[in-house]
mmCIF file of C-alpha atoms in Angstrom:
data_model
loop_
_atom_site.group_PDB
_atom_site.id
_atom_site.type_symbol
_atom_site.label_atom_id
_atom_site.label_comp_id
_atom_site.label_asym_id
_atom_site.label_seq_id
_atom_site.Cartn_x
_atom_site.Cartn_y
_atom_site.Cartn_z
ATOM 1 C CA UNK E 1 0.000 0.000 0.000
ATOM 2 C CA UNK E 2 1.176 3.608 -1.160
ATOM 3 C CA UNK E 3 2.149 6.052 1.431
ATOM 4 C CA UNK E 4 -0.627 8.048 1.843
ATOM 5 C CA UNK E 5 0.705 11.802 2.752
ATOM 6 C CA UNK E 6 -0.553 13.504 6.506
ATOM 7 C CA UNK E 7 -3.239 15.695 6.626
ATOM 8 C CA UNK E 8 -3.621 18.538 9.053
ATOM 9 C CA UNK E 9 -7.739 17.534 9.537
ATOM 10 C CA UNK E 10 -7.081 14.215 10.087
ATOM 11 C CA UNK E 11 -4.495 14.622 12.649
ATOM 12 C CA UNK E 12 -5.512 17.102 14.628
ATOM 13 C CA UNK E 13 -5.936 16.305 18.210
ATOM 14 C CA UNK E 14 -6.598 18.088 21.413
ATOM 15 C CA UNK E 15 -5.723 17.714 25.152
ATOM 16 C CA UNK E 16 -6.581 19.677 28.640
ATOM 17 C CA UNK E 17 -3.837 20.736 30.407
ATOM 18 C CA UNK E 18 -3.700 22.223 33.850
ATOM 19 C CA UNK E 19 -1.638 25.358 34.107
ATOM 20 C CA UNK E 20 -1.323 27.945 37.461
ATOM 21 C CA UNK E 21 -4.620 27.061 38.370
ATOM 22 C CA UNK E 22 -5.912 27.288 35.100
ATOM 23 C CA UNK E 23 -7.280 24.629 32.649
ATOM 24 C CA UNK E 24 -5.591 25.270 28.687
ATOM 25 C CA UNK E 25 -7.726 23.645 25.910
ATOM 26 C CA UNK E 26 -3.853 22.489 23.768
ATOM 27 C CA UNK E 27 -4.206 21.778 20.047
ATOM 28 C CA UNK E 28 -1.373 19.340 18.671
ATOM 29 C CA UNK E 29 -1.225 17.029 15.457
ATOM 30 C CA UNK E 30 -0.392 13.331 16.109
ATOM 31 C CA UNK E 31 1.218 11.782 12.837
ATOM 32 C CA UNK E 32 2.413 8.430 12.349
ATOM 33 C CA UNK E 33 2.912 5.602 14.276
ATOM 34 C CA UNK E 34 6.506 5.253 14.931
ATOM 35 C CA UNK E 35 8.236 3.300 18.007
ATOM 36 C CA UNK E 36 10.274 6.565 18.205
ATOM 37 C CA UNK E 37 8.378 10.134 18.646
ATOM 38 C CA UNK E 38 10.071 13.957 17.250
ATOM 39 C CA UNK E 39 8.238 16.752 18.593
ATOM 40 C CA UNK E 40 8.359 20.279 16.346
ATOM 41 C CA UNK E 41 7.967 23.087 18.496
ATOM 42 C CA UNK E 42 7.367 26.323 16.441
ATOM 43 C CA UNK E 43 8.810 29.829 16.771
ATOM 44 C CA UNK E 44 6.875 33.070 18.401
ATOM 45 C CA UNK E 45 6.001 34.780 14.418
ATOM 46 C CA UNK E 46 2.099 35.612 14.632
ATOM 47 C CA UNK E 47 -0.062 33.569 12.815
ATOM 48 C CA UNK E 48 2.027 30.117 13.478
ATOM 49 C CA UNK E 49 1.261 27.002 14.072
ATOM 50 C CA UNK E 50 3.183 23.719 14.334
ATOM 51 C CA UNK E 51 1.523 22.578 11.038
ATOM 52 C CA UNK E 52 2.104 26.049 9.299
ATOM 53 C CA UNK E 53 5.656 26.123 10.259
ATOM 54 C CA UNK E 54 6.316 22.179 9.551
ATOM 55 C CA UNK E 55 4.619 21.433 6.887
ATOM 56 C CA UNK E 56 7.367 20.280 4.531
ATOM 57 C CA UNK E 57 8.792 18.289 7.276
ATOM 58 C CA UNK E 58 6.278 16.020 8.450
ATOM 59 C CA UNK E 59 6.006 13.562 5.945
ATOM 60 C CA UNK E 60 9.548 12.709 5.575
ATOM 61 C CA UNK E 61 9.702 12.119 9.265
ATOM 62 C CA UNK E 62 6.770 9.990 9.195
ATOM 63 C CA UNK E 63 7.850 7.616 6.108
ATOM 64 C CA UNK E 64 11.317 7.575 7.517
ATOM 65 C CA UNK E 65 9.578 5.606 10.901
ATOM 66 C CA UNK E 66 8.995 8.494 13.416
ATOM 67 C CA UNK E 67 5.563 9.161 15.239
ATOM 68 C CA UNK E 68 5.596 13.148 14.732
ATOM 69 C CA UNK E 69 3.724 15.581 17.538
ATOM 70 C CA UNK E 70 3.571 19.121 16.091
ATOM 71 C CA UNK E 71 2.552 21.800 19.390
ATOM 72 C CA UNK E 72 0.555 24.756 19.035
ATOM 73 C CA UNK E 73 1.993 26.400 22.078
ATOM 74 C CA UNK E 74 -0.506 28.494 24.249
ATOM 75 C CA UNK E 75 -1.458 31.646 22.387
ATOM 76 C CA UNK E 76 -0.827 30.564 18.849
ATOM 77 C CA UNK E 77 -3.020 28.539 16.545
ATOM 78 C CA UNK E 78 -5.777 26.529 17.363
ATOM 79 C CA UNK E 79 -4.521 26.721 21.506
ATOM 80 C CA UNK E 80 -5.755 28.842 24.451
ATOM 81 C CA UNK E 81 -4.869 32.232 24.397
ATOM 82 C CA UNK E 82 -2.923 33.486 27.635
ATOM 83 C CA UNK E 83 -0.773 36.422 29.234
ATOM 84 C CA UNK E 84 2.284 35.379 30.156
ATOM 85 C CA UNK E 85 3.797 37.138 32.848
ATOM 86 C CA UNK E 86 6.356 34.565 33.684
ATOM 87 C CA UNK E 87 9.492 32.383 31.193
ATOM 88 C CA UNK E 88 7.572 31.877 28.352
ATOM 89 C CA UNK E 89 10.214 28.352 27.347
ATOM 90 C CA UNK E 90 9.438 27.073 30.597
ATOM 91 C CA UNK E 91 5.390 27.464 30.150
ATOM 92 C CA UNK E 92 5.881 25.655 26.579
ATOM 93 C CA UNK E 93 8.099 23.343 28.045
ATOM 94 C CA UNK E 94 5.508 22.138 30.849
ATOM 95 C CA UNK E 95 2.319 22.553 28.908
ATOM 96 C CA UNK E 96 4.892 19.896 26.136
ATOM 97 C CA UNK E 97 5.602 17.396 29.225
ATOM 98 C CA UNK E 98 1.681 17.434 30.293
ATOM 99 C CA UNK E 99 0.814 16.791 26.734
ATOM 100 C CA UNK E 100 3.550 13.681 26.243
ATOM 101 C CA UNK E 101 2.740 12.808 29.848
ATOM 102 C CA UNK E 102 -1.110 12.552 28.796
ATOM 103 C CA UNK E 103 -0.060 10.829 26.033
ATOM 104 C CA UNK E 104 2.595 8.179 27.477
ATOM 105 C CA UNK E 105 4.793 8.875 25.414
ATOM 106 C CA UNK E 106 8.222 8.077 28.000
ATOM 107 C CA UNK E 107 11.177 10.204 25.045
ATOM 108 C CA UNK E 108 10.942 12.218 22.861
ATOM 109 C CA UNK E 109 13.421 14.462 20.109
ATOM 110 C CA UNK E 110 12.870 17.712 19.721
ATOM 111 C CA UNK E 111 13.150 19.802 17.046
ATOM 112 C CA UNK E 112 12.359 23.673 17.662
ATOM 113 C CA UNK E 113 12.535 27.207 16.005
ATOM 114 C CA UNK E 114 13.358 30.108 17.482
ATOM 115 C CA UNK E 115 10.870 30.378 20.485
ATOM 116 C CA UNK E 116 10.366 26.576 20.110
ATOM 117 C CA UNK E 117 14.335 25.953 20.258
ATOM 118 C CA UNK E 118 14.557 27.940 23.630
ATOM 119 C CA UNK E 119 11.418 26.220 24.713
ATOM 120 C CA UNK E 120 13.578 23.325 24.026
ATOM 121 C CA UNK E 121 16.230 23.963 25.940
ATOM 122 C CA UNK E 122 14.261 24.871 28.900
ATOM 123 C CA UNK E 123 12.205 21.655 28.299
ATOM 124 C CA UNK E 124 15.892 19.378 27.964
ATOM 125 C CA UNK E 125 17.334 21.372 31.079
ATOM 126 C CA UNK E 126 14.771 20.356 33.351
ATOM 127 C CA UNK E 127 13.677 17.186 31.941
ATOM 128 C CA UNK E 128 17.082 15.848 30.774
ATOM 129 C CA UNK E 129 15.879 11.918 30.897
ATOM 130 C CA UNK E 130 13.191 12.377 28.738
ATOM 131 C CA UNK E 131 14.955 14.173 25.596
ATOM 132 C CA UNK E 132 17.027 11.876 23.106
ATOM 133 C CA UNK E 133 18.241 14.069 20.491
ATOM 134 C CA UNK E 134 17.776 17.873 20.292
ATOM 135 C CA UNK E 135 17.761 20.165 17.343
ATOM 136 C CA UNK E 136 17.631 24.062 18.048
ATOM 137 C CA UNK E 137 17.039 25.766 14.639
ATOM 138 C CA UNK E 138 17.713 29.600 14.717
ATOM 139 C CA UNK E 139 16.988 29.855 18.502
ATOM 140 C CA UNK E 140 19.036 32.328 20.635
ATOM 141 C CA UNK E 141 19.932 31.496 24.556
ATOM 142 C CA UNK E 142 17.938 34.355 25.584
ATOM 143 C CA UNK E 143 21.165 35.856 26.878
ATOM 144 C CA UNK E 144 22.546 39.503 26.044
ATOM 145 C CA UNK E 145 24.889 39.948 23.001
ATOM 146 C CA UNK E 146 28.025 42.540 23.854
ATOM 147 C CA UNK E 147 28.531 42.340 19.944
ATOM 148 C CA UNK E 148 24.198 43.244 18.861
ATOM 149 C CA UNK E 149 22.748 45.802 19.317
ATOM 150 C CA UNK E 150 19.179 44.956 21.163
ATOM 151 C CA UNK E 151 16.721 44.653 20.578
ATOM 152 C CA UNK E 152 17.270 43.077 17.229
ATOM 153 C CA UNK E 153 16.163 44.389 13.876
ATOM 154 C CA UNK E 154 14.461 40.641 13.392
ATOM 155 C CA UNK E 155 12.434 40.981 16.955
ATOM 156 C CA UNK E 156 11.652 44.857 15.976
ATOM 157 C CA UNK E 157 9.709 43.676 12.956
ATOM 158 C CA UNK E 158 7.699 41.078 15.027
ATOM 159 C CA UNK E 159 7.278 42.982 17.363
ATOM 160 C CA UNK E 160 5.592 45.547 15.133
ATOM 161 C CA UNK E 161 3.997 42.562 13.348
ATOM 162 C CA UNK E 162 2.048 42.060 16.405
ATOM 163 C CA UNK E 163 0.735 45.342 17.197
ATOM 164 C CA UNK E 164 0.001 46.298 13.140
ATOM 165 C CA UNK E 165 -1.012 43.180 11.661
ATOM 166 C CA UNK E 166 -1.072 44.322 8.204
ATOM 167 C CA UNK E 167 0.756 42.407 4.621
ATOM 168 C CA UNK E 168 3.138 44.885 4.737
ATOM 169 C CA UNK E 169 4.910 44.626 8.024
ATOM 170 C CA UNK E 170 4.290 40.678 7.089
ATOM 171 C CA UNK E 171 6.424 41.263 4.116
ATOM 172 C CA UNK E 172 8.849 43.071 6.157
ATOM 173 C CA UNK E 173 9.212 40.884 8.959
ATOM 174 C CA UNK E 174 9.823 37.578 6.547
ATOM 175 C CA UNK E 175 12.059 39.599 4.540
ATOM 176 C CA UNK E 176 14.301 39.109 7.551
ATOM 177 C CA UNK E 177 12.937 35.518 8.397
ATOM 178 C CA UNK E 178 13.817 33.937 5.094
ATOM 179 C CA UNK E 179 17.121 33.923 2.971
ATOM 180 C CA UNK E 180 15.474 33.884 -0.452
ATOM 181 C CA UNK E 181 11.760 35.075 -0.505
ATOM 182 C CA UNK E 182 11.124 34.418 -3.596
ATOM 183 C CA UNK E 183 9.081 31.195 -3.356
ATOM 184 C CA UNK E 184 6.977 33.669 -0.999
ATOM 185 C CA UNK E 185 3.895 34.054 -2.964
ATOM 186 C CA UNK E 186 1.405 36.479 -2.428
ATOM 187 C CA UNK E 187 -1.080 33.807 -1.716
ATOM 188 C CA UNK E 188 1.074 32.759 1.345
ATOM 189 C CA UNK E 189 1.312 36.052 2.688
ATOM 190 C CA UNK E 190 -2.488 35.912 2.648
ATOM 191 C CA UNK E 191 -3.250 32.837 4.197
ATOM 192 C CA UNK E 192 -1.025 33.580 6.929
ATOM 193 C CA UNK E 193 -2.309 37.619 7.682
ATOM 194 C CA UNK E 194 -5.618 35.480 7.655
ATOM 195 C CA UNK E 195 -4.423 32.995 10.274
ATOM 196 C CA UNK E 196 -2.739 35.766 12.623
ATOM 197 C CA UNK E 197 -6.521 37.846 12.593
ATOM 198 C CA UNK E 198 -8.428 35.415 12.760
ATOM 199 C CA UNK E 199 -7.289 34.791 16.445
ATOM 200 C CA UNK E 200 -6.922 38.644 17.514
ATOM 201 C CA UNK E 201 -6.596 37.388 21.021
ATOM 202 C CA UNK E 202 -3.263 35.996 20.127
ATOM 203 C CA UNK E 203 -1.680 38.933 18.664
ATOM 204 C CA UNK E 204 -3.596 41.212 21.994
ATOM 205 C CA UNK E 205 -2.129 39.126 24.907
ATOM 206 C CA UNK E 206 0.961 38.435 22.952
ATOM 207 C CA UNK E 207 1.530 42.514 23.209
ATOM 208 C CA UNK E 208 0.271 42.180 27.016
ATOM 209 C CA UNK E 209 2.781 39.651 28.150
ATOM 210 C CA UNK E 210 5.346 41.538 26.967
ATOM 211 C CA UNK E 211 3.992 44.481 28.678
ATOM 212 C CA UNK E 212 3.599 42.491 32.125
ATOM 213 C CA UNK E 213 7.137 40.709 31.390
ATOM 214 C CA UNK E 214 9.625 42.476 28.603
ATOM 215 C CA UNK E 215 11.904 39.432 28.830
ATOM 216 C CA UNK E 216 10.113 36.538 28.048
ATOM 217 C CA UNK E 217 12.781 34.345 27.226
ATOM 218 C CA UNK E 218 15.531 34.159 30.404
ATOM 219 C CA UNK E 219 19.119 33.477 29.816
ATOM 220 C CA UNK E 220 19.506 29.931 29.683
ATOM 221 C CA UNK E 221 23.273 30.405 28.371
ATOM 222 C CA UNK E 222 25.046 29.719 32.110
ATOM 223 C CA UNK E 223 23.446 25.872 31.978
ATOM 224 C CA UNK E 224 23.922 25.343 28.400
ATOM 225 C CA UNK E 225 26.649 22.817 29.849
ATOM 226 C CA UNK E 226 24.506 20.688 31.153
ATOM 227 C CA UNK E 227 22.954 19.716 28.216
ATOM 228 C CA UNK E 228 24.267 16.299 27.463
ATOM 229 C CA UNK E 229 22.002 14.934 24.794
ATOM 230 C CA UNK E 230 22.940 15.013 20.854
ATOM 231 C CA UNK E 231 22.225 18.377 20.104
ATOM 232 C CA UNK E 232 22.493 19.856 16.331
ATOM 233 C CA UNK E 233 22.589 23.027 15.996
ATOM 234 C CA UNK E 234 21.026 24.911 12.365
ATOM 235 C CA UNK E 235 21.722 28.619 12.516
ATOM 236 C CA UNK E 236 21.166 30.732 8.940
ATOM 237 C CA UNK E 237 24.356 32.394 8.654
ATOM 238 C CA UNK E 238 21.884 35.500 7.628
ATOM 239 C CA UNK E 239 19.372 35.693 10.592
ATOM 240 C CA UNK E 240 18.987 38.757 12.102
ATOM 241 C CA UNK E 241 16.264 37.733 15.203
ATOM 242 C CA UNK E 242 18.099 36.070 18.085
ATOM 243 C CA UNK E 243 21.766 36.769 19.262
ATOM 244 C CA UNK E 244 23.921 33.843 19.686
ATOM 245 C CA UNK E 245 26.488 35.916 19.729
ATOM 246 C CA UNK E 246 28.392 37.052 16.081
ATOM 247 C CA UNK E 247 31.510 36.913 17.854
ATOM 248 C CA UNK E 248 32.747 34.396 14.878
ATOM 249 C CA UNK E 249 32.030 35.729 11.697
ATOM 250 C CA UNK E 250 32.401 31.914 9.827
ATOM 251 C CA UNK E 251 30.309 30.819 12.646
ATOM 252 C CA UNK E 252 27.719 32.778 14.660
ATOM 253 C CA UNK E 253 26.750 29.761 16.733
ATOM 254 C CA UNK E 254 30.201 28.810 18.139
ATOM 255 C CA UNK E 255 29.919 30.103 21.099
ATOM 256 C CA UNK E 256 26.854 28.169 21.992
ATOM 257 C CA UNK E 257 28.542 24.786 20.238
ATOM 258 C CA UNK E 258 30.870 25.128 22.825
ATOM 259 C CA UNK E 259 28.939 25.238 25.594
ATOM 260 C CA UNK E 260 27.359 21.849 25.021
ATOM 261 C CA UNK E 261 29.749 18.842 24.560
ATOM 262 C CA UNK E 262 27.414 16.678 22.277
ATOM 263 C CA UNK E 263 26.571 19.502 19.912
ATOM 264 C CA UNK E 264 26.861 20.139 15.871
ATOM 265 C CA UNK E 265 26.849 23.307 14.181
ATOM 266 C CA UNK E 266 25.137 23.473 10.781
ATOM 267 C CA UNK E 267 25.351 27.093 8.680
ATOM 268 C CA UNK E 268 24.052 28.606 5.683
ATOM 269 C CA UNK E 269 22.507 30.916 3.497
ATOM 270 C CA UNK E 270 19.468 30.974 5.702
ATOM 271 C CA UNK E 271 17.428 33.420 7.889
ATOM 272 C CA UNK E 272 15.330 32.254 10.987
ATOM 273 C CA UNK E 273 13.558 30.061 9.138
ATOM 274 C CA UNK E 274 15.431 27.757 7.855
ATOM 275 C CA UNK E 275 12.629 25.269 6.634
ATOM 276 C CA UNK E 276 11.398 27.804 4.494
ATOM 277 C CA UNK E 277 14.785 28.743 3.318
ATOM 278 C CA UNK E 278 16.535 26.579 0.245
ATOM 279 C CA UNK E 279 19.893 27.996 -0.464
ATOM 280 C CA UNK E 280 22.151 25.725 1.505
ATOM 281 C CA UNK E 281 25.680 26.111 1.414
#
């Protein structure tokens, strides 16, 4: 029998998770039936989702034996909205253990972007036993840059994004997200402005939990070293959102590859997106 490719319908699921006294209605899509399970965490852009940002990964993962869990973290896609006042990684990272808990799933690899790649790290640091092989794609430590100037051009544009969602600060923030935007069509840009205002709540407490709590994502870089699983490490030699730190020109994410024994760096002609960015070195 043919493979028969994953649809986002058919594999969307949803779990209740308990959260500061609250109760969080999580959406997440369950593919495949693998022995092993990778869990895509996406990044903090408005308007994504773990389907929308892995869309072009799943079904390789799934015909190549993996059971794949894409997250829609609280306040993006089909997820409860909240106002984060607190580490914004370490909420992802234990509304991701309730939902593997919940679904007995004992390891996992993770794979995240940006927001999802310091969500997990926080999620590896304080659940090292349950993490077999980590990717971090384009996600910073959270940690100050002597070398960037802050707050980053890339983090300016979403941050604008958020407060004006119109197609032209779209354009202008993935004009920064992606190396080569020419497979960007105009259709895309659509269907995602749609997605982002169709859940204004998103984009409102978004702006309010930055309000309540400027730094959303805490330094994680001091306990990089105790990160002891496989880590790979894909940083766009062009991104211009997170700082791990441009001390190296050849290699932006040194310092971090350093800091955990097990790790790889891969580089290239990519912004903070590298699934959505082609030109590889």
């Amino acid at each position: 029998m043919s493979y028969q490719p994953q649809t986002e319908a058919a594999t969307s699921r949803f779990l209740n998770v308990e959260e500061a006294g609250k109760t969080l209605r999580i959406h997440f899509n369950d593919c495949g039936q693998g022995d092993e399970t990778v869990v895509l965490l996406h990044g903090s852009g408005p308007g994504a989702t773990g389907w929308a940002n892995f869309s072009r990964n799943i079904d390789p993962l799934v015909e190549a034996g993996y059971r794949v869990i894409l997250l829609d973290c609280p306040g993006w896609g089909k997820s409860d909205s909240i106002v984060n006042s607190g580490s914004r990684s370490d909420l992802n990272a234990r509304i991701l253990k309730s939902v593997v808990d919940q679904l007995d799933i004992a390891k996992i690899h993770l794979l995240g972007n940006s927001m999802g790649g310091h969500s997990s790290v926080a999620f590896t640091l304080n659940w090292p036993e349950r993490v077999g092989k980590l990717v971090l794609m384009g996600g910073g430590t959270g940690g100050m840059s002597l070398f960037t100037p802050m707050p980053t051009e890339g983090i300016k544009r979403l941050n604008q994004l958020y407060r004006q969602p119109t197609i032209e600060n779209l354009k202008l923030m993935m004009d920064i997200f992606v190396f080569d935007t020419s497979d960007l069509t105009d259709a895309l840009f659509e269907a995602r402005l749609n997605n982002m205002l169709s859940r204004r709540d998103h984009l409102e407490n978004f702006v309010k939990s930055l309000e309540a709590n400027p730094k959303q994502f805490p330094d994680f870089g001091p306990r990089l070293a105790e990160i002891k699983a496989q880590t790979l490490i894909v940083w766009g030699a062009t991104t211009a959102l997170c700082r791990w730190m441009r001390v190296c020109v050849c290699c932006p994410a040194l310092p971090v590859l350093n800091c955990i024994s097990s790790a790889t760096v891969v580089t290239g002609r990519s912004g903070n997106m590298p699934t959505l960015s082609i030109n590889w070195c």
